[in-house]
CSV table of C-alpha atoms and ligand atoms in Angstrom, one decimal:
chain,number,residue,atom,x,y,z
A,7,MET,CA,12.3,-27.3,-10.5
A,8,GLY,CA,12.6,-24.8,-7.7
A,9,TYR,CA,13.6,-21.2,-8.0
A,10,PHE,CA,13.8,-20.7,-4.2
A,11,ASP,CA,16.4,-23.3,-3.2
A,12,HIS,CA,13.7,-26.1,-2.7
A,13,VAL,CA,12.4,-24.5,0.4
A,14,GLY,CA,9.3,-26.4,1.7
A,15,THR,CA,6.2,-24.5,2.9
A,16,VAL,CA,7.0,-22.2,5.8
A,17,LYS,CA,5.1,-23.2,8.9
A,18,PHE,CA,4.2,-21.5,12.2
A,19,GLU,CA,6.5,-22.8,15.0
A,20,GLY,CA,6.0,-20.1,17.7
A,21,LYS,CA,8.1,-17.4,19.2
A,22,SER,CA,10.7,-19.8,20.8
A,23,SER,CA,11.5,-21.4,17.4
A,24,THR,CA,15.1,-20.8,16.1
A,25,ASN,CA,14.2,-22.1,12.6
A,26,PRO,CA,14.9,-19.3,10.2
A,27,LEU,CA,12.4,-20.8,7.8
A,28,ALA,CA,9.5,-20.8,10.3
A,29,PHE,CA,7.0,-18.1,11.3
A,30,LYS,CA,7.4,-17.0,15.0
A,31,PHE,CA,4.2,-15.0,15.2
A,32,TYR,CA,2.3,-15.5,12.0
A,33,ASN,CA,-0.1,-18.3,12.6
A,34,PRO,CA,-2.7,-18.0,9.8
A,35,ASP,CA,-5.4,-19.8,11.9
A,36,GLU,CA,-5.0,-17.9,15.1
A,37,ILE,CA,-8.2,-16.1,15.9
A,38,ILE,CA,-7.9,-12.4,16.9
A,39,LEU,CA,-10.9,-10.3,17.7
A,40,GLY,CA,-13.1,-12.9,15.9
A,41,LYS,CA,-11.2,-13.3,12.7
A,42,THR,CA,-8.2,-15.4,11.7
A,43,MET,CA,-4.8,-13.7,11.2
A,44,ARG,CA,-5.1,-14.8,7.5
A,45,GLU,CA,-8.3,-12.8,7.2
A,46,HIS,CA,-7.0,-9.8,9.0
A,47,LEU,CA,-3.8,-9.5,7.1
A,48,ARG,CA,-4.5,-10.7,3.5
A,49,PHE,CA,-0.7,-10.7,2.7
A,50,GLY,CA,0.4,-10.0,-0.9
A,51,VAL,CA,3.7,-10.4,-2.7
A,52,ALA,CA,4.8,-7.6,-5.1
A,53,TYR,CA,5.7,-9.0,-8.5
A,54,TRP,CA,7.9,-6.1,-9.4
A,55,HIS,CA,10.3,-6.4,-6.5
A,56,SER,CA,10.5,-10.2,-6.1
A,57,PHE,CA,10.4,-11.3,-9.7
A,58,THR,CA,11.1,-8.4,-12.1
A,59,GLY,CA,13.6,-6.4,-10.0
A,60,ASN,CA,17.2,-7.5,-10.2
A,61,GLY,CA,19.0,-5.5,-7.5
A,62,SER,CA,20.3,-2.8,-9.8
A,63,ASP,CA,20.7,0.8,-8.5
A,64,PRO,CA,21.7,4.0,-10.2
A,65,PHE,CA,25.3,3.2,-9.7
A,66,GLY,CA,25.5,-0.5,-10.6
A,67,ALA,CA,24.1,-3.5,-12.4
A,68,GLY,CA,21.8,-6.1,-10.9
A,69,THR,CA,23.2,-8.5,-8.4
A,70,ALA,CA,20.3,-10.9,-7.8
A,71,LEU,CA,21.1,-14.5,-8.6
A,72,ARG,CA,17.9,-15.9,-10.0
A,73,GLY,CA,17.1,-19.1,-11.8
A,74,TRP,CA,15.6,-17.1,-14.7
A,75,ASN,CA,18.6,-14.8,-15.3
A,76,GLU,CA,19.7,-16.5,-18.5
A,77,LEU,CA,16.2,-16.2,-20.1
A,78,SER,CA,14.8,-13.3,-22.1
A,79,GLY,CA,11.6,-12.2,-23.7
A,80,MET,CA,8.5,-14.3,-23.3
A,81,GLU,CA,10.5,-17.2,-21.9
A,82,LEU,CA,11.7,-15.0,-19.1
A,83,ALA,CA,8.1,-13.7,-18.5
A,84,LYS,CA,6.9,-17.3,-18.2
A,85,ALA,CA,9.6,-18.3,-15.8
A,86,ARG,CA,8.7,-15.5,-13.5
A,87,VAL,CA,5.1,-16.6,-13.4
A,88,GLU,CA,6.3,-20.1,-12.2
A,89,ALA,CA,8.6,-18.4,-9.6
A,90,CYS,CA,5.8,-16.2,-8.3
A,91,PHE,CA,3.4,-19.1,-7.7
A,92,GLU,CA,6.3,-21.1,-6.1
A,93,LEU,CA,7.0,-18.3,-3.7
A,94,LEU,CA,3.3,-17.8,-2.8
A,95,ASN,CA,3.1,-21.5,-2.1
A,96,ILE,CA,6.3,-21.5,0.1
A,97,LEU,CA,5.1,-18.6,2.1
A,98,ASP,CA,1.4,-19.7,2.3
A,99,VAL,CA,0.5,-16.2,1.0
A,100,ASP,CA,-2.8,-15.9,-0.7
A,101,TYR,CA,-2.4,-12.8,-2.9
A,102,PHE,CA,0.0,-11.1,-5.3
A,103,CYS,CA,0.1,-7.7,-7.1
A,104,PHE,CA,1.6,-6.6,-10.4
A,105,HIS,CA,2.0,-3.8,-12.9
A,106,ASP,CA,1.3,-4.8,-16.6
A,107,ARG,CA,4.9,-4.2,-17.5
A,108,ASP,CA,6.2,-6.4,-14.7
A,109,ILE,CA,4.6,-9.6,-16.2
A,110,ALA,CA,5.2,-9.3,-19.9
A,111,PRO,CA,7.7,-7.5,-22.2
A,112,GLU,CA,6.6,-4.5,-24.3
A,113,GLY,CA,6.6,-5.1,-28.1
A,114,ASP,CA,7.2,-2.7,-30.9
A,115,THR,CA,3.6,-1.7,-31.1
A,116,LEU,CA,0.7,-1.5,-28.6
A,117,GLN,CA,-0.9,-4.4,-30.4
A,118,GLU,CA,2.2,-6.6,-29.9
A,119,THR,CA,2.5,-5.5,-26.3
A,120,ASN,CA,-1.1,-6.4,-25.6
A,121,ARG,CA,-0.6,-9.8,-27.3
A,122,ASN,CA,2.3,-10.5,-25.0
A,123,LEU,CA,0.2,-9.4,-22.0
A,124,ASP,CA,-2.8,-11.5,-23.0
A,125,GLU,CA,-0.6,-14.6,-23.2
A,126,ILE,CA,0.9,-14.2,-19.8
A,127,VAL,CA,-2.4,-13.3,-18.2
A,128,ALA,CA,-3.8,-16.5,-19.6
A,129,LEU,CA,-0.9,-18.4,-18.0
A,130,ILE,CA,-1.4,-16.6,-14.7
A,131,LYS,CA,-5.1,-17.5,-14.8
A,132,GLN,CA,-4.2,-21.2,-15.1
A,133,HIS,CA,-1.9,-21.0,-12.1
A,134,MET,CA,-4.5,-19.1,-10.1
A,135,HIS,CA,-7.0,-21.7,-10.9
A,136,SER,CA,-4.8,-24.7,-9.9
A,137,SER,CA,-3.3,-23.0,-6.8
A,138,GLY,CA,-6.3,-21.0,-5.4
A,139,LYS,CA,-4.1,-17.9,-5.2
A,140,LYS,CA,-5.7,-14.5,-5.8
A,141,LEU,CA,-4.9,-11.2,-7.3
A,142,LEU,CA,-5.0,-8.4,-4.6
A,143,TRP,CA,-4.6,-5.7,-7.3
A,144,ASN,CA,-3.1,-5.0,-10.6
A,145,THR,CA,-2.0,-1.6,-12.1
A,146,ALA,CA,-0.6,0.0,-15.2
A,147,ASN,CA,3.1,1.0,-15.3
A,148,MET,CA,2.9,4.5,-16.9
A,149,PHE,CA,6.2,5.7,-15.6
A,150,THR,CA,9.1,3.6,-17.0
A,151,ASN,CA,8.7,4.0,-20.7
A,152,PRO,CA,10.2,7.3,-22.1
A,153,ARG,CA,6.8,8.2,-23.7
A,154,PHE,CA,5.6,9.2,-20.2
A,155,VAL,CA,8.4,11.7,-19.8
A,156,HIS,CA,5.8,14.5,-19.3
A,157,GLY,CA,3.3,12.4,-17.4
A,158,ALA,CA,0.5,10.0,-18.4
A,159,ALA,CA,-2.9,11.4,-17.4
A,160,THR,CA,-1.2,14.8,-16.7
A,161,THR,CA,1.0,14.9,-19.8
A,162,SER,CA,1.2,18.0,-22.0
A,163,ASN,CA,0.8,15.6,-25.0
A,164,ALA,CA,-2.8,14.5,-25.8
A,165,ASP,CA,-1.4,11.5,-27.8
A,166,VAL,CA,0.2,10.2,-24.6
A,167,PHE,CA,-3.1,10.7,-22.7
A,168,ALA,CA,-4.8,8.5,-25.3
A,169,TYR,CA,-2.0,5.9,-25.0
A,170,ALA,CA,-2.3,5.8,-21.2
A,171,ALA,CA,-6.1,5.4,-21.5
A,172,ALA,CA,-5.6,2.4,-23.9
A,173,GLN,CA,-3.1,0.9,-21.4
A,174,VAL,CA,-5.5,1.3,-18.4
A,175,LYS,CA,-8.4,0.0,-20.4
A,176,LYS,CA,-6.4,-3.2,-21.1
A,177,ALA,CA,-5.3,-3.4,-17.4
A,178,LEU,CA,-9.0,-3.2,-16.3
A,179,ASP,CA,-9.9,-5.9,-18.8
A,180,HIS,CA,-7.1,-8.1,-17.3
A,181,GLY,CA,-8.1,-7.2,-13.7
A,182,LYS,CA,-11.6,-8.4,-14.5
A,183,GLU,CA,-10.3,-11.5,-16.2
A,184,LEU,CA,-8.3,-12.5,-13.1
A,185,GLY,CA,-10.9,-11.4,-10.6
A,186,ALA,CA,-8.7,-8.7,-9.0
A,187,GLU,CA,-10.1,-7.4,-5.7
A,188,ASN,CA,-8.7,-3.9,-6.2
A,189,TYR,CA,-7.2,-1.8,-8.9
A,190,VAL,CA,-4.4,0.7,-8.0
A,191,PHE,CA,-3.5,4.1,-9.5
A,192,TRP,CA,0.0,5.3,-8.5
A,193,GLY,CA,0.9,8.3,-10.5
A,194,GLY,CA,4.6,7.8,-11.0
A,195,ARG,CA,5.0,10.6,-13.5
A,196,GLU,CA,1.9,12.6,-12.5
A,197,GLY,CA,3.6,15.7,-11.2
A,198,TYR,CA,5.7,18.5,-12.5
A,199,GLU,CA,9.2,20.0,-12.4
A,200,SER,CA,8.6,23.7,-13.0
A,201,LEU,CA,5.6,26.0,-13.1
A,202,LEU,CA,7.4,27.9,-15.9
A,203,ASN,CA,6.2,25.3,-18.4
A,204,THR,CA,3.2,23.8,-16.5
A,205,ASP,CA,-0.5,24.4,-16.8
A,206,LEU,CA,-1.3,23.2,-13.3
A,207,GLY,CA,-5.1,23.6,-13.6
A,208,LEU,CA,-5.3,21.7,-16.9
A,209,GLU,CA,-3.1,18.9,-15.6
A,210,LEU,CA,-5.2,18.3,-12.5
A,211,ASP,CA,-8.5,18.6,-14.5
A,212,ASN,CA,-7.1,16.0,-16.9
A,213,LEU,CA,-6.1,13.7,-14.1
A,214,ALA,CA,-9.7,13.9,-12.8
A,215,ARG,CA,-11.1,13.3,-16.4
A,216,PHE,CA,-8.8,10.2,-16.7
A,217,LEU,CA,-9.9,8.7,-13.4
A,218,GLN,CA,-13.6,9.3,-14.3
A,219,LEU,CA,-13.1,7.5,-17.6
A,220,ALA,CA,-11.6,4.6,-15.8
A,221,VAL,CA,-14.5,4.5,-13.4
A,222,ASP,CA,-16.9,4.6,-16.4
A,223,TYR,CA,-15.1,1.8,-18.3
A,224,ALA,CA,-14.9,-0.5,-15.2
A,225,LYS,CA,-18.7,0.0,-14.8
A,226,GLU,CA,-19.2,-0.7,-18.5
A,227,ILE,CA,-17.4,-4.1,-18.3
A,228,GLY,CA,-18.8,-5.0,-14.9
A,229,PHE,CA,-15.4,-4.9,-13.2
A,230,ASP,CA,-16.3,-4.3,-9.5
A,231,ALA,CA,-12.8,-4.1,-8.0
A,232,GLN,CA,-12.2,-1.4,-5.3
A,233,PHE,CA,-10.4,1.5,-6.9
A,234,LEU,CA,-7.4,2.8,-5.0
A,235,ILE,CA,-5.1,5.7,-5.3
A,236,GLU,CA,-1.6,5.4,-3.8
A,237,PRO,CA,-0.2,8.8,-2.6
A,238,LYS,CA,3.5,9.5,-2.7
A,239,PRO,CA,5.4,12.8,-2.5
A,240,LYS,CA,8.5,13.9,-4.5
A,241,GLU,CA,9.9,10.8,-6.2
A,242,PRO,CA,10.1,10.6,-9.2
A,243,SER,CA,8.9,14.1,-10.0
A,244,LYS,CA,9.6,17.1,-7.7
A,245,HIS,CA,5.9,17.9,-7.2
A,246,GLN,CA,3.8,14.7,-7.2
A,247,TYR,CA,0.1,15.5,-7.4
A,248,ASP,CA,-0.9,12.7,-5.0
A,249,PHE,CA,1.5,14.0,-2.3
A,250,ASP,CA,-0.2,12.4,0.7
A,251,ALA,CA,-3.5,11.1,2.0
A,252,ALA,CA,-4.9,14.6,2.8
A,253,THR,CA,-3.9,16.1,-0.6
A,254,THR,CA,-5.3,13.1,-2.5
A,255,LEU,CA,-8.6,13.2,-0.6
A,256,GLN,CA,-9.0,16.9,-1.3
A,257,PHE,CA,-8.5,16.3,-5.0
A,258,LEU,CA,-11.0,13.4,-5.0
A,259,GLN,CA,-13.6,15.6,-3.2
A,260,LYS,CA,-13.1,18.6,-5.5
A,261,TYR,CA,-13.8,16.5,-8.6
A,262,ASP,CA,-16.6,14.5,-7.1
A,263,LEU,CA,-14.6,11.2,-7.3
A,264,ALA,CA,-14.4,10.4,-3.6
A,265,LYS,CA,-17.2,7.9,-3.8
A,266,HIS,CA,-15.3,5.8,-6.3
A,267,PHE,CA,-11.9,5.7,-4.7
A,268,LYS,CA,-10.1,4.7,-1.5
A,269,LEU,CA,-6.4,4.9,-0.7
A,270,ASN,CA,-3.6,2.4,-0.9
A,271,LEU,CA,-1.2,3.8,1.7
A,272,GLU,CA,2.5,2.9,1.8
A,273,ALA,CA,4.7,3.3,4.8
A,274,ASN,CA,7.8,4.6,3.0
A,275,HIS,CA,5.7,7.1,1.1
A,276,ALA,CA,4.3,8.4,4.3
A,277,THR,CA,7.7,9.1,5.8
A,278,LEU,CA,8.9,10.8,2.6
A,279,ALA,CA,5.9,13.1,3.0
A,280,GLY,CA,7.1,14.0,6.5
A,281,HIS,CA,4.3,11.9,8.2
A,282,THR,CA,4.3,8.7,10.2
A,283,PHE,CA,2.5,5.7,8.5
A,284,GLU,CA,-0.1,5.8,11.3
A,285,HIS,CA,-0.9,9.5,10.5
A,286,GLU,CA,-1.7,8.6,6.9
A,287,LEU,CA,-3.8,5.6,7.9
A,288,ARG,CA,-5.7,7.8,10.4
A,289,VAL,CA,-6.4,10.5,7.9
A,290,ALA,CA,-7.7,7.9,5.5
A,291,ARG,CA,-9.7,6.2,8.2
A,292,ILE,CA,-11.6,9.2,9.5
A,293,ASN,CA,-12.5,10.0,5.9
A,294,GLY,CA,-13.8,6.4,5.2
A,295,ALA,CA,-11.0,6.0,2.7
A,296,LEU,CA,-8.6,3.4,4.2
A,297,GLY,CA,-8.5,0.8,1.4
A,298,SER,CA,-5.3,-1.2,1.5
A,299,ILE,CA,-1.6,-0.9,2.4
A,300,ASP,CA,1.8,-1.3,0.9
A,301,ALA,CA,3.9,-2.6,3.8
A,302,ASN,CA,7.5,-1.6,3.8
A,303,GLN,CA,9.8,0.8,5.6
A,304,GLY,CA,12.3,3.6,4.7
A,305,ASP,CA,15.6,4.5,6.3
A,306,LEU,CA,15.7,7.7,8.3
A,307,LEU,CA,19.3,8.1,7.2
A,308,LEU,CA,18.4,8.0,3.5
A,309,GLY,CA,16.1,10.5,1.8
A,310,TRP,CA,14.5,8.2,-0.9
A,311,ASP,CA,12.1,5.4,-1.2
A,312,THR,CA,14.3,2.5,-0.1
A,313,ASP,CA,11.3,0.0,0.0
A,314,GLU,CA,12.8,-2.2,2.8
A,315,PHE,CA,10.9,-5.1,4.2
A,316,PRO,CA,9.0,-3.9,7.4
A,317,THR,CA,10.7,-5.0,10.6
A,318,ASP,CA,9.8,-2.2,13.0
A,319,LEU,CA,7.4,-3.5,15.6
A,320,TYR,CA,6.3,0.0,16.7
A,321,ALA,CA,5.3,0.9,13.1
A,322,SER,CA,3.5,-2.4,12.5
A,323,THR,CA,1.7,-2.2,15.8
A,324,LEU,CA,0.5,1.3,15.2
A,325,ALA,CA,-0.5,0.5,11.6
A,326,MET,CA,-2.5,-2.5,12.7
A,327,TYR,CA,-4.0,-0.3,15.5
A,328,GLU,CA,-5.5,1.9,12.8
A,329,ILE,CA,-6.5,-1.0,10.5
A,330,LEU,CA,-8.3,-2.8,13.3
A,331,GLN,CA,-10.3,0.3,14.1
A,332,ASN,CA,-11.2,0.8,10.4
A,333,GLU,CA,-14.7,-0.2,9.6
A,334,GLY,CA,-14.4,-3.7,8.2
A,335,GLY,CA,-10.6,-3.8,9.0
A,336,ILE,CA,-8.5,-4.0,5.8
A,337,GLY,CA,-11.7,-5.0,3.9
A,338,ARG,CA,-11.1,-5.9,0.3
A,339,GLY,CA,-7.6,-4.6,0.6
A,340,GLY,CA,-4.5,-6.3,2.0
A,341,VAL,CA,-1.0,-6.0,3.3
A,342,ASN,CA,1.1,-6.0,0.1
A,343,PHE,CA,4.9,-6.2,0.6
A,344,ASP,CA,6.0,-3.4,-1.7
A,345,ALA,CA,9.5,-4.2,-0.5
A,346,LYS,CA,12.7,-5.5,-1.9
A,347,VAL,CA,15.7,-7.3,-0.5
A,348,ARG,CA,18.9,-5.2,-0.2
A,349,ARG,CA,21.2,-5.3,-3.2
A,350,THR,CA,23.7,-7.2,-1.0
A,351,SER,CA,21.2,-9.9,-0.2
A,352,PHE,CA,21.3,-11.5,-3.7
A,353,GLU,CA,20.4,-15.1,-3.1
A,354,PRO,CA,16.9,-16.4,-3.7
A,355,ILE,CA,16.6,-17.6,-0.1
A,356,ASP,CA,16.9,-13.9,1.0
A,357,VAL,CA,13.6,-13.2,-0.6
A,358,VAL,CA,12.0,-15.9,1.6
A,359,TYR,CA,13.7,-14.7,4.8
A,360,ALA,CA,12.6,-11.1,4.0
A,361,HIS,CA,8.9,-12.1,3.6
A,362,ILE,CA,8.9,-14.3,6.7
A,363,ASN,CA,10.2,-11.4,8.8
A,364,GLY,CA,7.8,-8.9,7.3
A,365,MET,CA,4.8,-11.3,7.9
A,366,ASP,CA,5.9,-11.9,11.5
A,367,ALA,CA,6.3,-8.1,12.1
A,368,PHE,CA,2.7,-7.6,11.0
A,369,ALA,CA,1.4,-10.6,12.8
A,370,ARG,CA,3.0,-9.4,16.0
A,371,GLY,CA,1.7,-5.9,15.4
A,372,LEU,CA,-1.8,-7.4,15.0
A,373,GLN,CA,-1.5,-9.2,18.3
A,374,VAL,CA,-0.3,-6.1,20.2
A,375,ALA,CA,-2.8,-3.8,18.5
A,376,ALA,CA,-5.7,-6.1,19.3
A,377,LYS,CA,-4.7,-6.2,23.0
A,378,LEU,CA,-4.4,-2.4,23.1
A,379,ILE,CA,-7.9,-2.1,21.7
A,380,GLU,CA,-9.3,-4.9,24.0
A,381,ASP,CA,-7.9,-3.2,27.1
A,382,ARG,CA,-8.9,0.3,25.8
A,383,ALA,CA,-5.3,1.2,26.7
A,384,PHE,CA,-5.5,4.6,25.0
A,385,ASP,CA,-9.2,5.1,24.5
A,386,ASN,CA,-9.8,5.9,28.2
A,387,VAL,CA,-7.0,8.4,28.1
A,388,ILE,CA,-8.4,10.1,25.0
A,389,GLU,CA,-12.0,10.1,26.4
A,390,GLU,CA,-10.8,11.7,29.6
A,391,ARG,CA,-8.7,14.2,27.6
A,392,TYR,CA,-11.7,15.5,25.7
A,393,ALA,CA,-14.2,15.1,28.4
A,394,SER,CA,-14.8,18.9,28.5
A,395,PHE,CA,-16.6,18.6,25.2
A,396,THR,CA,-19.2,16.2,26.7
A,397,LYS,CA,-20.7,18.7,29.2
A,398,GLY,CA,-21.4,22.4,29.8
A,399,ILE,CA,-19.9,24.8,27.3
A,400,GLY,CA,-18.1,22.0,25.4
A,401,ALA,CA,-21.3,20.1,24.8
A,402,ASP,CA,-22.8,23.4,23.5
A,403,ILE,CA,-19.9,23.7,21.0
A,404,VAL,CA,-20.3,20.2,19.7
A,405,SER,CA,-24.1,20.4,19.4
A,406,GLY,CA,-23.9,23.7,17.6
A,407,LYS,CA,-25.7,25.5,20.3
A,408,ALA,CA,-22.8,27.9,21.1
A,409,ASN,CA,-22.1,31.1,19.2
A,410,PHE,CA,-19.4,33.8,19.6
A,411,HIS,CA,-21.7,35.7,22.1
A,412,THR,CA,-22.2,32.8,24.4
A,413,LEU,CA,-18.6,31.7,24.1
A,414,GLU,CA,-17.4,35.3,25.0
A,415,ALA,CA,-19.7,35.5,28.0
A,416,TYR,CA,-18.4,32.1,29.2
A,417,ALA,CA,-14.7,33.1,28.7
A,418,LEU,CA,-15.2,36.4,30.5
A,419,GLN,CA,-16.3,34.8,33.7
A,420,ASN,CA,-14.0,31.7,33.4
A,421,ASN,CA,-10.8,32.7,35.0
A,422,PRO,CA,-8.3,31.1,35.4
A,423,ILE,CA,-8.3,28.4,32.7
A,424,THR,CA,-6.7,25.1,33.9
A,425,ASN,CA,-5.2,22.5,31.5
A,426,LYS,CA,-4.1,19.0,32.1
A,427,SER,CA,-0.9,17.2,31.1
A,428,GLY,CA,-1.1,15.2,27.8
A,429,ARG,CA,1.1,12.4,29.4
A,430,VAL,CA,2.8,11.5,26.1
A,431,GLU,CA,5.8,9.8,27.9
A,432,LEU,CA,3.5,7.8,30.2
A,433,LEU,CA,1.6,6.6,27.1
A,434,ARG,CA,4.7,5.6,25.3
A,435,SER,CA,5.8,3.6,28.2
A,436,ILE,CA,2.5,1.8,28.2
A,437,LEU,CA,3.0,1.1,24.5
A,438,ASN,CA,6.4,-0.4,25.3
A,439,GLN,CA,4.9,-2.6,28.0
A,440,TYR,CA,2.4,-4.0,25.5
A,441,ILE,CA,5.0,-4.6,22.8
A,442,ILE,CA,7.2,-6.5,25.2
A,443,ASN,CA,4.6,-8.4,27.2
A,444,VAL,CA,1.7,-9.3,25.0
B,514,LIG,C1,6.3,3.3,-6.1
B,514,LIG,C2,5.2,2.3,-5.7
B,514,LIG,C3,4.6,1.6,-6.8
B,514,LIG,C4,3.1,1.3,-6.5
B,514,LIG,C5,2.4,0.7,-7.6
B,514,LIG,O1,6.9,3.9,-5.1
B,514,LIG,O2,5.0,2.2,-4.5
B,514,LIG,O3,5.2,0.3,-6.9
B,514,LIG,O4,2.9,0.6,-5.4
B,514,LIG,O5,2.6,1.3,-8.8
B,515,LIG,CO1,3.6,1.0,-3.5
């Protein structure tokens, strides 16, 4: 029984192929800078978008036509597991990611909810075993249920803090059970609406306490996944605590948590924060905190998290340019498609087309970025631009030899100062040439 219109495994056919069900750029075995594309990219499918989501929006009901639509409860949960492994197989994708509430329905009590989860996790484990597919990361959904109205770790209600802890404890157990390579914290309701009713200091202290407790518990059970925080501004709360990479890193440093966490950066979250994706990746990279990415794209004409599949070759090239220069590349992380088909693309085959195009966009980005690095297309320009810091007064500044007296003496006799052009337009035309010609 096929949930995706009996599509066979998608194969690489090359860029001249016109087959909509073939990869044009993603060739898992192609070697780039000493590693296969498969190893560089470590693609993941997001359970919540491709199996749990149904195409509903705030104005209308779900539109997605899916083979599991008639089912409910645990039967529905089981069907989605089948569908997930079918899609991973069709796409030849090695990884998937889920929230606890994506995979199993909540019961009337936490005990019943956990029993449901245990049953589905056991089923997932069987499928992983027979297919060789792996869990890139799991996470706890602490934003959908109304109990999290005031937050989870940053709630004003200690009973909710305790419930959230119990939920993450279970999620860490399941992560260990399934051999998850990472564990993600996205603080969906960790933020506030108004300072008039908010103890900002206590909420942030509690968030740090919560994360430390998670670190402690993972250590206790021997779960050695990489812990990741996923920054996002505004949505759903007005002031989200993990606004962007820089804010999140500052928080981790303040509470002495930086050694335990890296970041899972998402393209659409970056643009909502007023940054490019590559800016967020660079901030993480220079702080040794680039852990994994959620690949998607927003829409400049819309002001919310549209989670579209990534198609923009400039963005995927510049993202891969950062990842390739990160120590160990994407490392234990991966390229997770936190992306959904449009509400108007309601057939199962649309989910397949969407992933193929997203995978090709990143494969192409990888090829172009590798060539830019090999040719030192921008490195030489940057080296030349900062050359003044390698000799004379610049070298004194960098080595710490200079002080305000020596700098003043230098400035007084150095007249006039000459600057050089930054050549942004020329560099953009070079980038275009690479994207077109590689
Ligand atoms: C929400 C979002 C989440 C996280 C995991 O915008 O990106 O799905 O990726 O909780
Ligand atoms: Co995400």
